[in-house]
Amino acid sequence: GSPGQQVDGQMEVQFGNVSTDLDLEQMGRFTYPIPLKLRDLQAMVRPFMEAGSVHHVAGLDAMTSELVRALLRLFLIVRAWDDCLVSRIGRVAEGEVSNNAAARTDALL
């Protein structure tokens, strides 16, 4: 189809000369790999946590673990909000497609 055309939950998107089919469900979801990035953060500061290291920073292990815990909690909150919003948007879209005015009103409430 033409660029930007939606067919069966897929959308063809063109970036310059490259055309890509994107799954609309995946586009609407928050899928950033935060847990993997948090592991990368821990690996990045590990040399500064080793006691015998010239670059040792006292208490960095505790600070890093608290930071990782807080960021993971924030990630879980954002993911829960994303799931809720996707669900609500889906209900509104389904209500809008139906010809039933009561279904539309119910979806909005």
Short mmCIF file of N, CA and C in Angstrom, two decimals:
data_model
loop_
_atom_site.label_atom_id
_atom_site.label_comp_id
_atom_site.label_asym_id
_atom_site.label_seq_id
_atom_site.Cartn_x
_atom_site.Cartn_y
_atom_site.Cartn_z
N GLY A 1 0.82 -1.18 0.00
CA GLY A 1 0.00 0.00 0.00
C GLY A 1 0.85 1.24 0.00
N SER A 2 0.20 2.37 0.10
CA SER A 2 0.92 3.64 0.11
C SER A 2 1.51 3.88 1.50
N PRO A 3 2.62 4.68 1.60
CA PRO A 3 3.23 4.93 2.91
C PRO A 3 2.22 5.52 3.88
N GLY A 4 2.22 5.01 5.09
CA GLY A 4 1.32 5.49 6.12
C GLY A 4 -0.03 4.82 6.09
N GLN A 5 -0.22 3.89 5.15
CA GLN A 5 -1.50 3.20 5.05
C GLN A 5 -1.58 2.10 6.10
N GLN A 6 -2.71 2.00 6.77
CA GLN A 6 -2.91 0.99 7.81
C GLN A 6 -3.68 -0.19 7.24
N VAL A 7 -3.15 -1.42 7.45
CA VAL A 7 -3.82 -2.64 7.00
C VAL A 7 -3.66 -3.69 8.09
N ASP A 8 -4.78 -4.21 8.62
CA ASP A 8 -4.76 -5.30 9.61
C ASP A 8 -3.81 -5.07 10.77
N GLY A 9 -3.87 -3.91 11.41
CA GLY A 9 -3.03 -3.65 12.57
C GLY A 9 -1.58 -3.38 12.24
N GLN A 10 -1.25 -3.26 10.97
CA GLN A 10 0.11 -2.97 10.54
C GLN A 10 0.10 -1.61 9.85
N MET A 11 1.20 -0.89 9.93
CA MET A 11 1.30 0.39 9.24
C MET A 11 2.63 0.43 8.52
N GLU A 12 2.60 0.79 7.25
CA GLU A 12 3.84 0.91 6.50
C GLU A 12 4.35 2.33 6.67
N VAL A 13 5.59 2.46 7.14
CA VAL A 13 6.19 3.77 7.39
C VAL A 13 7.44 3.87 6.55
N GLN A 14 7.65 5.01 5.92
CA GLN A 14 8.82 5.18 5.07
C GLN A 14 9.74 6.23 5.67
N PHE A 15 11.00 5.86 5.90
CA PHE A 15 12.04 6.77 6.39
C PHE A 15 13.06 6.91 5.27
N GLY A 16 13.03 8.01 4.55
CA GLY A 16 13.94 8.17 3.42
C GLY A 16 13.60 7.11 2.37
N ASN A 17 14.57 6.27 2.06
CA ASN A 17 14.36 5.21 1.08
C ASN A 17 14.00 3.88 1.72
N VAL A 18 13.92 3.84 3.05
CA VAL A 18 13.65 2.60 3.77
C VAL A 18 12.19 2.56 4.18
N SER A 19 11.52 1.48 3.81
CA SER A 19 10.12 1.30 4.18
C SER A 19 10.03 0.20 5.22
N THR A 20 9.28 0.43 6.29
CA THR A 20 9.17 -0.53 7.38
C THR A 20 7.71 -0.75 7.73
N ASP A 21 7.34 -2.01 7.98
CA ASP A 21 6.00 -2.31 8.47
C ASP A 21 6.06 -2.32 9.99
N LEU A 22 5.23 -1.52 10.63
CA LEU A 22 5.22 -1.44 12.08
C LEU A 22 3.91 -2.00 12.61
N ASP A 23 3.99 -2.76 13.68
CA ASP A 23 2.81 -3.28 14.35
C ASP A 23 2.26 -2.15 15.22
N LEU A 24 1.02 -1.75 14.96
CA LEU A 24 0.44 -0.62 15.69
C LEU A 24 0.31 -0.89 17.17
N GLU A 25 0.07 -2.15 17.56
CA GLU A 25 -0.03 -2.50 18.98
C GLU A 25 1.31 -2.23 19.67
N GLN A 26 2.42 -2.61 19.01
CA GLN A 26 3.74 -2.39 19.58
C GLN A 26 4.08 -0.91 19.63
N MET A 27 3.65 -0.15 18.60
CA MET A 27 3.93 1.29 18.59
C MET A 27 3.27 1.99 19.76
N GLY A 28 2.09 1.52 20.16
CA GLY A 28 1.35 2.16 21.23
C GLY A 28 1.80 1.76 22.62
N ARG A 29 2.70 0.82 22.74
CA ARG A 29 3.13 0.32 24.04
C ARG A 29 4.46 0.91 24.47
N PHE A 30 4.64 1.05 25.76
CA PHE A 30 5.89 1.50 26.36
C PHE A 30 6.79 0.27 26.49
N THR A 31 7.80 0.15 25.63
CA THR A 31 8.61 -1.06 25.61
C THR A 31 10.10 -0.79 25.84
N TYR A 32 10.44 0.32 26.45
CA TYR A 32 11.85 0.62 26.68
C TYR A 32 12.44 -0.40 27.65
N PRO A 33 13.58 -0.99 27.32
CA PRO A 33 14.15 -2.07 28.15
C PRO A 33 14.87 -1.56 29.40
N ILE A 34 14.14 -0.95 30.31
CA ILE A 34 14.73 -0.38 31.53
C ILE A 34 15.51 -1.41 32.36
N PRO A 35 14.97 -2.62 32.62
CA PRO A 35 15.75 -3.56 33.43
C PRO A 35 17.12 -3.87 32.83
N LEU A 36 17.22 -3.96 31.51
CA LEU A 36 18.53 -4.20 30.88
C LEU A 36 19.44 -2.99 31.05
N LYS A 37 18.89 -1.80 30.95
CA LYS A 37 19.69 -0.59 31.11
C LYS A 37 20.17 -0.45 32.56
N LEU A 38 19.35 -0.89 33.51
CA LEU A 38 19.77 -0.85 34.92
C LEU A 38 20.93 -1.80 35.17
N ARG A 39 20.90 -2.96 34.52
CA ARG A 39 22.03 -3.88 34.64
C ARG A 39 23.29 -3.27 34.04
N ASP A 40 23.14 -2.55 32.93
CA ASP A 40 24.27 -1.86 32.33
C ASP A 40 24.83 -0.80 33.27
N LEU A 41 23.95 -0.09 33.96
CA LEU A 41 24.37 0.92 34.93
C LEU A 41 25.19 0.27 36.05
N GLN A 42 24.71 -0.85 36.56
CA GLN A 42 25.43 -1.54 37.63
C GLN A 42 26.80 -2.01 37.15
N ALA A 43 26.87 -2.52 35.93
CA ALA A 43 28.16 -2.98 35.38
C ALA A 43 29.10 -1.80 35.17
N MET A 44 28.54 -0.64 34.81
CA MET A 44 29.36 0.55 34.55
C MET A 44 30.03 1.06 35.83
N VAL A 45 29.34 1.00 36.96
CA VAL A 45 29.92 1.54 38.20
C VAL A 45 30.65 0.48 39.03
N ARG A 46 30.58 -0.79 38.61
CA ARG A 46 31.22 -1.87 39.37
C ARG A 46 32.71 -1.63 39.64
N PRO A 47 33.50 -1.13 38.67
CA PRO A 47 34.93 -0.89 38.98
C PRO A 47 35.15 0.11 40.12
N PHE A 48 34.20 1.01 40.33
CA PHE A 48 34.34 2.01 41.38
C PHE A 48 33.88 1.48 42.74
N MET A 49 33.30 0.27 42.76
CA MET A 49 32.82 -0.32 44.02
C MET A 49 33.82 -1.31 44.62
N GLU A 50 34.80 -1.74 43.84
CA GLU A 50 35.76 -2.72 44.33
C GLU A 50 36.66 -2.08 45.38
N ALA A 51 36.78 -2.73 46.52
CA ALA A 51 37.50 -2.16 47.67
C ALA A 51 38.97 -1.91 47.38
N GLY A 52 39.60 -2.76 46.61
CA GLY A 52 41.04 -2.60 46.34
C GLY A 52 41.34 -1.65 45.21
N SER A 53 40.34 -1.10 44.56
CA SER A 53 40.53 -0.24 43.41
C SER A 53 41.03 1.14 43.81
N VAL A 54 41.84 1.73 42.96
CA VAL A 54 42.33 3.09 43.17
C VAL A 54 41.16 4.07 43.06
N HIS A 55 40.15 3.70 42.29
CA HIS A 55 38.99 4.57 42.04
C HIS A 55 37.82 4.27 42.97
N HIS A 56 38.05 3.55 44.07
CA HIS A 56 36.97 3.15 44.98
C HIS A 56 36.23 4.37 45.53
N VAL A 57 34.89 4.27 45.50
CA VAL A 57 34.04 5.32 46.06
C VAL A 57 33.26 4.67 47.20
N ALA A 58 33.48 5.14 48.41
CA ALA A 58 32.82 4.57 49.58
C ALA A 58 31.31 4.78 49.50
N GLY A 59 30.56 3.73 49.77
CA GLY A 59 29.10 3.82 49.79
C GLY A 59 28.44 3.79 48.43
N LEU A 60 29.22 3.64 47.37
CA LEU A 60 28.65 3.63 46.02
C LEU A 60 27.74 2.44 45.80
N ASP A 61 28.05 1.32 46.41
CA ASP A 61 27.21 0.12 46.28
C ASP A 61 25.81 0.39 46.81
N ALA A 62 25.72 1.00 47.98
CA ALA A 62 24.41 1.31 48.57
C ALA A 62 23.66 2.35 47.74
N MET A 63 24.38 3.37 47.27
CA MET A 63 23.74 4.39 46.44
C MET A 63 23.23 3.80 45.13
N THR A 64 24.03 2.94 44.51
CA THR A 64 23.64 2.33 43.25
C THR A 64 22.44 1.42 43.43
N SER A 65 22.43 0.63 44.48
CA SER A 65 21.30 -0.28 44.69
C SER A 65 20.01 0.50 44.96
N GLU A 66 20.10 1.60 45.71
CA GLU A 66 18.91 2.43 45.95
C GLU A 66 18.44 3.11 44.67
N LEU A 67 19.37 3.58 43.86
CA LEU A 67 19.02 4.21 42.59
C LEU A 67 18.34 3.20 41.67
N VAL A 68 18.90 2.00 41.57
CA VAL A 68 18.32 0.95 40.73
C VAL A 68 16.93 0.58 41.23
N ARG A 69 16.79 0.43 42.54
CA ARG A 69 15.48 0.09 43.12
C ARG A 69 14.45 1.16 42.79
N ALA A 70 14.82 2.44 42.95
CA ALA A 70 13.89 3.53 42.69
C ALA A 70 13.54 3.63 41.20
N LEU A 71 14.53 3.48 40.33
CA LEU A 71 14.26 3.54 38.89
C LEU A 71 13.40 2.37 38.43
N LEU A 72 13.62 1.19 39.00
CA LEU A 72 12.80 0.03 38.64
C LEU A 72 11.36 0.24 39.10
N ARG A 73 11.19 0.81 40.28
CA ARG A 73 9.84 1.11 40.78
C ARG A 73 9.15 2.13 39.87
N LEU A 74 9.88 3.16 39.46
CA LEU A 74 9.33 4.16 38.54
C LEU A 74 8.95 3.51 37.21
N PHE A 75 9.80 2.62 36.70
CA PHE A 75 9.51 1.91 35.46
C PHE A 75 8.22 1.11 35.58
N LEU A 76 8.04 0.41 36.70
CA LEU A 76 6.83 -0.40 36.89
C LEU A 76 5.58 0.48 36.97
N ILE A 77 5.70 1.65 37.57
CA ILE A 77 4.57 2.59 37.63
C ILE A 77 4.22 3.09 36.23
N VAL A 78 5.24 3.48 35.47
CA VAL A 78 5.00 3.97 34.11
C VAL A 78 4.39 2.87 33.24
N ARG A 79 4.89 1.65 33.39
CA ARG A 79 4.34 0.53 32.61
C ARG A 79 2.88 0.26 32.98
N ALA A 80 2.55 0.36 34.26
CA ALA A 80 1.16 0.17 34.69
C ALA A 80 0.26 1.26 34.12
N TRP A 81 0.74 2.51 34.13
CA TRP A 81 -0.02 3.61 33.54
C TRP A 81 -0.20 3.37 32.05
N ASP A 82 0.85 2.91 31.37
CA ASP A 82 0.78 2.64 29.94
C ASP A 82 -0.26 1.58 29.64
N ASP A 83 -0.26 0.50 30.41
CA ASP A 83 -1.24 -0.57 30.21
C ASP A 83 -2.66 -0.04 30.39
N CYS A 84 -2.85 0.79 31.41
CA CYS A 84 -4.16 1.37 31.69
C CYS A 84 -4.60 2.29 30.54
N LEU A 85 -3.68 3.15 30.08
CA LEU A 85 -4.03 4.07 29.00
C LEU A 85 -4.33 3.33 27.70
N VAL A 86 -3.54 2.32 27.37
CA VAL A 86 -3.78 1.55 26.16
C VAL A 86 -5.15 0.88 26.23
N SER A 87 -5.49 0.35 27.39
CA SER A 87 -6.79 -0.29 27.57
C SER A 87 -7.92 0.71 27.39
N ARG A 88 -7.79 1.88 28.01
CA ARG A 88 -8.84 2.90 27.91
C ARG A 88 -8.98 3.43 26.48
N ILE A 89 -7.86 3.66 25.82
CA ILE A 89 -7.90 4.14 24.44
C ILE A 89 -8.55 3.09 23.54
N GLY A 90 -8.24 1.82 23.78
CA GLY A 90 -8.87 0.74 23.02
C GLY A 90 -10.37 0.71 23.21
N ARG A 91 -10.82 0.90 24.46
CA ARG A 91 -12.27 0.92 24.74
C ARG A 91 -12.95 2.10 24.04
N VAL A 92 -12.30 3.26 24.06
CA VAL A 92 -12.86 4.44 23.40
C VAL A 92 -12.92 4.20 21.89
N ALA A 93 -11.88 3.63 21.32
CA ALA A 93 -11.86 3.36 19.88
C ALA A 93 -12.95 2.36 19.50
N GLU A 94 -13.12 1.30 20.30
CA GLU A 94 -14.17 0.32 20.03
C GLU A 94 -15.55 0.96 20.14
N GLY A 95 -15.73 1.82 21.13
CA GLY A 95 -17.01 2.50 21.30
C GLY A 95 -17.30 3.45 20.15
N GLU A 96 -16.26 4.08 19.62
CA GLU A 96 -16.42 5.01 18.51
C GLU A 96 -16.78 4.28 17.22
N VAL A 97 -16.24 3.07 17.04
CA VAL A 97 -16.51 2.28 15.83
C VAL A 97 -17.94 1.74 15.85
N SER A 98 -18.45 1.42 17.02
CA SER A 98 -19.81 0.87 17.10
C SER A 98 -20.84 1.96 16.78
N ASN A 99 -21.97 1.54 16.31
CA ASN A 99 -23.04 2.49 16.00
C ASN A 99 -23.94 2.73 17.20
N ASN A 100 -23.59 2.14 18.34
CA ASN A 100 -24.40 2.20 19.54
C ASN A 100 -23.96 3.40 20.38
N ALA A 101 -24.82 4.37 20.56
CA ALA A 101 -24.50 5.57 21.34
C ALA A 101 -24.23 5.22 22.80
N ALA A 102 -24.95 4.23 23.35
CA ALA A 102 -24.72 3.82 24.74
C ALA A 102 -23.33 3.23 24.92
N ALA A 103 -22.86 2.45 23.93
CA ALA A 103 -21.52 1.86 24.01
C ALA A 103 -20.45 2.95 23.97
N ARG A 104 -20.67 3.98 23.14
CA ARG A 104 -19.72 5.09 23.09
C ARG A 104 -19.65 5.83 24.41
N THR A 105 -20.80 6.08 24.99
CA THR A 105 -20.86 6.78 26.27
C THR A 105 -20.21 5.95 27.37
N ASP A 106 -20.47 4.66 27.38
CA ASP A 106 -19.89 3.75 28.37
C ASP A 106 -18.37 3.71 28.25
N ALA A 107 -17.85 3.72 27.03
CA ALA A 107 -16.41 3.69 26.80
C ALA A 107 -15.73 4.95 27.32
N LEU A 108 -16.40 6.08 27.21
CA LEU A 108 -15.83 7.34 27.68
C LEU A 108 -15.87 7.47 29.19
N LEU A 109 -16.80 6.78 29.83
CA LEU A 109 -16.90 6.86 31.28
C LEU A 109 -16.09 5.76 31.84
#
